[in-house]
XYZ file of C-alpha atoms in Angstrom:
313
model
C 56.337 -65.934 -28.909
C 54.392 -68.981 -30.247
C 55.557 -72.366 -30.565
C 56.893 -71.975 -33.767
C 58.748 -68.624 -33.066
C 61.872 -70.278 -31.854
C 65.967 -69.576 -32.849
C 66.397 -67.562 -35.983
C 62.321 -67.369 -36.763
C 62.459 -65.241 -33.462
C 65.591 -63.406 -32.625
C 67.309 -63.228 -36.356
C 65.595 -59.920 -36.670
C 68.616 -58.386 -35.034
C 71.269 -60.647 -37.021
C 73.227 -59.718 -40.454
C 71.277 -61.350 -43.283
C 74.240 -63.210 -44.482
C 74.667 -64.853 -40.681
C 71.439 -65.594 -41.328
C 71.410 -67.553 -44.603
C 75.173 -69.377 -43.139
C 73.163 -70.798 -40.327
C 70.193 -71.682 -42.068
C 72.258 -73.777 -44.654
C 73.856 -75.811 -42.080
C 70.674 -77.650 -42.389
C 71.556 -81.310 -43.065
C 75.401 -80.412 -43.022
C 77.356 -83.258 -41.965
C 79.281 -81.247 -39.412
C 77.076 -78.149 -38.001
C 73.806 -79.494 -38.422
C 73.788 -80.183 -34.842
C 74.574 -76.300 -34.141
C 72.040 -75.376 -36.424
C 69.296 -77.515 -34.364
C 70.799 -75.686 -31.059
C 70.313 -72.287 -32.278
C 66.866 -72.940 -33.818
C 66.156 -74.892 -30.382
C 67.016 -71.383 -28.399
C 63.711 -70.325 -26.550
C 65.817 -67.222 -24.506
C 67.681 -64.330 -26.385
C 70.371 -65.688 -23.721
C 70.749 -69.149 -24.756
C 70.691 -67.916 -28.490
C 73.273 -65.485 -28.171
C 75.412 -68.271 -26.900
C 74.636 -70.376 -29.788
C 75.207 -67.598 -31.961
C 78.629 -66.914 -30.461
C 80.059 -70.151 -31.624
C 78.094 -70.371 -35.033
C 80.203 -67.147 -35.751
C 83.990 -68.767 -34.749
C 82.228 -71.909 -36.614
C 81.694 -70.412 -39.523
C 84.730 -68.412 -39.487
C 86.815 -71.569 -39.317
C 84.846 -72.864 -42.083
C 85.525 -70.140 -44.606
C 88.915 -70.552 -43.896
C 88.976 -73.990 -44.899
C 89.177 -75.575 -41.837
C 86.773 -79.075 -40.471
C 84.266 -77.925 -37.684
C 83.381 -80.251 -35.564
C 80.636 -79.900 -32.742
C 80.056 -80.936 -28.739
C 83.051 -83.067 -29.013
C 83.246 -85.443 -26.307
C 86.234 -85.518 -23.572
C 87.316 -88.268 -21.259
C 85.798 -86.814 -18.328
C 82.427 -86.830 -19.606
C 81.668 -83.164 -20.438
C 82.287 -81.701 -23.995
C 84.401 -79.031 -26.192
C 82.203 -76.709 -28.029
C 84.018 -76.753 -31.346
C 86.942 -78.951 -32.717
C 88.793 -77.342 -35.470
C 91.078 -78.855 -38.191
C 93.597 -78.134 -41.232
C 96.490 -79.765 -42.509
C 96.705 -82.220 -39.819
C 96.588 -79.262 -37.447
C 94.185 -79.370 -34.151
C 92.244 -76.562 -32.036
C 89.713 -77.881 -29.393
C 88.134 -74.151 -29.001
C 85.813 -73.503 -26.088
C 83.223 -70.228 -26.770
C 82.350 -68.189 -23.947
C 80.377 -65.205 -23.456
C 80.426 -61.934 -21.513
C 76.608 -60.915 -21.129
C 75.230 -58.068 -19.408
C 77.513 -55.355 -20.310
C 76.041 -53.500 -23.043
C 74.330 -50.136 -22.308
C 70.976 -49.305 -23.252
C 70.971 -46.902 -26.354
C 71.062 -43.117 -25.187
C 71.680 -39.819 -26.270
C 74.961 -38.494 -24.686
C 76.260 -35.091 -25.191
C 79.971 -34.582 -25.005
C 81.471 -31.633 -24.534
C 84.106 -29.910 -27.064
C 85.982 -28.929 -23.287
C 86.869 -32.189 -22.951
C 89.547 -32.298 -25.797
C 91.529 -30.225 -23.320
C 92.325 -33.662 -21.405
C 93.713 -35.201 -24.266
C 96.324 -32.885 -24.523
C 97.692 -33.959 -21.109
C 101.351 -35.114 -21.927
C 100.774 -38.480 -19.324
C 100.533 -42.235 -21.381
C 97.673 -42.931 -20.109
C 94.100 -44.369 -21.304
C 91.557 -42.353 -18.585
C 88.041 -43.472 -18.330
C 85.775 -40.597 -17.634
C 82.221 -40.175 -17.284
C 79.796 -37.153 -15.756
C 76.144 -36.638 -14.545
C 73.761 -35.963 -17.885
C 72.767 -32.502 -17.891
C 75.958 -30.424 -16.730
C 75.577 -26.990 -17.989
C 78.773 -25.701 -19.433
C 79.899 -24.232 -15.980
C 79.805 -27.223 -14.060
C 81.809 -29.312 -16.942
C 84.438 -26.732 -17.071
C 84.749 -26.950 -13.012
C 84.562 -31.052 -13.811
C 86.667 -31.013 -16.513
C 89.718 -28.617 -14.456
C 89.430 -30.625 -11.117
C 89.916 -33.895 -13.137
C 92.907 -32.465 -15.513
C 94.478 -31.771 -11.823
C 93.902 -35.200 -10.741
C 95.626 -36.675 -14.289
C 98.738 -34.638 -13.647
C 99.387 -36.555 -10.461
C 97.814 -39.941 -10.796
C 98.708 -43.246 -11.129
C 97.797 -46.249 -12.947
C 94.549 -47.369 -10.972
C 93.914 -44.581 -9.496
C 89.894 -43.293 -9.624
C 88.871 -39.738 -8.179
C 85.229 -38.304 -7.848
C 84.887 -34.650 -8.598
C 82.844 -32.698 -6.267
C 81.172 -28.954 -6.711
C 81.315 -26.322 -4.247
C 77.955 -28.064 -2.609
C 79.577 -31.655 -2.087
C 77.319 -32.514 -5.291
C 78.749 -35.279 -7.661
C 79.715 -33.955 -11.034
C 81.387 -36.966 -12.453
C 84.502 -39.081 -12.155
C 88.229 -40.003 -13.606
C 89.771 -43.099 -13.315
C 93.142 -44.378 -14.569
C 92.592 -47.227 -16.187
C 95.951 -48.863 -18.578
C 99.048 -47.594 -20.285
C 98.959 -46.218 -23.693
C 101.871 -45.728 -26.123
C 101.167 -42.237 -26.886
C 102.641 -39.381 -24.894
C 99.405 -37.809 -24.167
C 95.644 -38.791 -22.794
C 93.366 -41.264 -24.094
C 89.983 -40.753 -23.342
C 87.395 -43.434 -22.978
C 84.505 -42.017 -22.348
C 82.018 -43.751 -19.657
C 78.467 -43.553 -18.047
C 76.785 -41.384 -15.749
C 76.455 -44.973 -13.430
C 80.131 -45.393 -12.828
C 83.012 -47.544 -13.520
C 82.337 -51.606 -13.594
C 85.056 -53.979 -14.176
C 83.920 -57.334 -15.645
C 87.579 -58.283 -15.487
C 86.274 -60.823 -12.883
C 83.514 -62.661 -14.389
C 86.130 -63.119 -17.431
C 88.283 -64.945 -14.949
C 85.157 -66.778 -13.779
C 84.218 -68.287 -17.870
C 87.788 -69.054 -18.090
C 88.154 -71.156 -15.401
C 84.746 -72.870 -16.340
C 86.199 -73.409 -19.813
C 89.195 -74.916 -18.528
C 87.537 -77.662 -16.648
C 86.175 -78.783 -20.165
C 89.306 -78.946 -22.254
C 90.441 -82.011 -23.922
C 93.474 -83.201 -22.304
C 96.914 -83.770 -23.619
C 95.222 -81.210 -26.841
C 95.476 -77.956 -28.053
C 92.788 -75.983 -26.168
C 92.037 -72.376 -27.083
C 89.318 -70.000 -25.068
C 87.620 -67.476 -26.850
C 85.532 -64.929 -24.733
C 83.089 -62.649 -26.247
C 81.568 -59.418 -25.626
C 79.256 -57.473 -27.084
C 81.610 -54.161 -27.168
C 85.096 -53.737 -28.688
C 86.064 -51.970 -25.535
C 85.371 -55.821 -23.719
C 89.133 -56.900 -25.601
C 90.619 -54.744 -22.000
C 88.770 -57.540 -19.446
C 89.526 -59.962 -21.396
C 93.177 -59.586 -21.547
C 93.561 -58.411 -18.179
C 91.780 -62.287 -17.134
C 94.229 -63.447 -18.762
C 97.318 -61.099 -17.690
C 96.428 -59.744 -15.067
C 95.090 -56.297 -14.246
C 97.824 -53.196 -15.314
C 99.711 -51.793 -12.180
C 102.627 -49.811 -11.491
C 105.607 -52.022 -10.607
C 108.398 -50.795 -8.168
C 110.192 -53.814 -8.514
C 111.839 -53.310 -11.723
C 113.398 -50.071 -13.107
C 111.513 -48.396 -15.753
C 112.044 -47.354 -19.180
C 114.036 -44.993 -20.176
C 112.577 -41.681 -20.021
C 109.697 -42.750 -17.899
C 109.097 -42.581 -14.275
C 107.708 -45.738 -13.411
C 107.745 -49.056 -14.648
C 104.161 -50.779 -15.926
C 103.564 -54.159 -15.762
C 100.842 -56.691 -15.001
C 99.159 -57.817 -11.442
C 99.015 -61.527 -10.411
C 95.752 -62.140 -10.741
C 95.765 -62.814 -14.171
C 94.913 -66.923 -15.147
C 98.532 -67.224 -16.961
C 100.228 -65.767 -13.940
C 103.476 -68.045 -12.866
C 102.687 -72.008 -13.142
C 98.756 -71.402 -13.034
C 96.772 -74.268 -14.655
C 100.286 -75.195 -17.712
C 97.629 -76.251 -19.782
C 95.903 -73.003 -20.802
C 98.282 -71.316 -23.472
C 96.059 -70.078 -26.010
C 93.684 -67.311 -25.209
C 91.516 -64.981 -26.982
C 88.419 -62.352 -27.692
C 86.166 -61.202 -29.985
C 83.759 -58.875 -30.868
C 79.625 -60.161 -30.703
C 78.110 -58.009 -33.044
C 75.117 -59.239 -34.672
C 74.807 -57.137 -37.573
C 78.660 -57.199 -38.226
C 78.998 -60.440 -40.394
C 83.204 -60.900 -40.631
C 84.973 -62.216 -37.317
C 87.202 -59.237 -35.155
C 88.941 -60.549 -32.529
C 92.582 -60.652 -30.986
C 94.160 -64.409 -29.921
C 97.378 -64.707 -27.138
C 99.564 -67.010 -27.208
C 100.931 -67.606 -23.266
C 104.599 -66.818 -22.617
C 106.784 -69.951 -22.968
C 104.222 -71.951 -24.857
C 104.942 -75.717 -25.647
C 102.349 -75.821 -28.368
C 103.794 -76.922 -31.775
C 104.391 -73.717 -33.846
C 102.305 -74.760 -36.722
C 99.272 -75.107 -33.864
C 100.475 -71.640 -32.217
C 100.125 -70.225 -36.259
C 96.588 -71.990 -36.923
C 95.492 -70.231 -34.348
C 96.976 -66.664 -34.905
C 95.786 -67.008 -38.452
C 91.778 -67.566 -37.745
C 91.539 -65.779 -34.595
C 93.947 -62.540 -34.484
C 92.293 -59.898 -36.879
């Protein structure tokens, strides 16, 4: 990469074209032309893709009509990545981003034997992955040893399926509720299960030591996956469990609910009652994402709806 190969003259290869043309005619804007000169400053595909994340809820707000302003300043010295207003409405938004979780493009062969899962009547979503190269024997043992362990399970519970030789074939793990009255499969890597639940809880807390005080603070987390919206709502929630504490629903035999560890758990840090995700995908040029609005909320409705409107969708 030469001098001149910097932001967008070096990475936008893997952007939408119309991303491409927003950001370049921020140029001289009075109010992003100081993101534009941070992503065209970028000299590491990780410092652009952070940029990029907020030019995309930037210019998201902006086709929706709204004032974008950028690095605001707070009283404590550090800043608010983007300040968003409409009709005397105010969001002080803070843009994070979940790196390191997307898996290198591969070939993976799934079996038609695995359909036999999802007709287990348990509301469940089960994450399952297996070694590459099973021949069909060894996926039908896999695939019968882990419809035994769905039948008995429990919500967190993660088995590894053995052959006859102690050899790993694969595993199962239950990962979340589902409001279907069978098995939803998400189907995983050879590698095994990883949680990035965590490091969620990690960029919200970092966030939160930048809002604006006595403001309207919202944190969006990105990831480059739509199956990233689960850690980011269990950061927020907490992490699904089975709860013994409270009787169930009718005609169920547990009750679900969420763990403590969540950032909105009981009187954690008042201030945080706006939350969100969405997706980071370069060549997808509209804004998907989900926004949460923290039980009890003292935000003014009209803030609680500006928000819902440009981030839930």
């Amino acid at each position: 990469m030469t001098p001149q190969e910097l932001g967008l003259d070096a990475f936008a290869h893997d952007l939408n074209p119309a991303i491409v043309g927003m950001v370049r005619s921020w140029q001289g804007d009075p109010e992003l032309d100081l993101l534009y000169r941070r992503v065209q400053a970028s000299k590491t595909r990780r410092g652009f893709l952070d940029c990029f994340a907020e030019t995309l809820v930037a210019g998201h707000a902006r086709s929706a009509g709204c004032k974008v302003s950028v690095e605001v300043p707070t009283p404590n010295g550090r800043t608010v990545d983007l300040h968003i207003q409409k009709n005397n409405r105010s969001l002080f938004v803070h843009v994070k981003r979940l790196g390191g979780t997307r898996i290198t493009a591969r070939r993976l062969t799934i079996s038609s034997r695995l359909r036999i899962l999802e007709k287990i009547t348990r509301s469940f979503v089960v994450k399952i992955r297996w070694h590459d190269g099973l021949n069909d024997v060894a996926m039908q043992a896999f695939v019968m040893a882990a419809g035994k362990f769905i039948e008995r399970a429990s919500l967190g519970d993660e088995h590894v399926v053995l052959n006859d030789e102690g050899e790993e074939l694969g595993g199962v793990k239950i990962v979340a509720p589902n409001d279907e009255n069978r098995v939803s499969l998400v189907i995983g890597f050879p590698e095994g299960f990883v949680d990035h639940t965590q490091r969620v809880v990690r960029l919200i807390r970092r966030a939160q030591k930048q809002y604006m005080p006595k403001e309207a603070n919202v944190v969006l987390v990105c990831t480059p996956n739509v199956t990233g919206v689960e850690y980011v709502k269990s950061a927020f929630f907490g992490e699904h469990e089975e709860r013994w504490d409270t009787h169930p629903p009718r005609g169920s035999r547990v009750a679900v609910g969420r763990s403590d560890d969540g950032v909105w758990h009981g009187n954690q840090f008042p201030e945080s009652q706006l939350g969100g995700w969405f997706w980071l995908a370069p060549m997808h040029h509209q804004y998907q994402g989900e926004l949460w609005v923290r039980e009890g909320s003292s935000l003014h409705p009209e803030v609680t709806d500006l928000a819902s409107d440009l981030f839930d969708g």
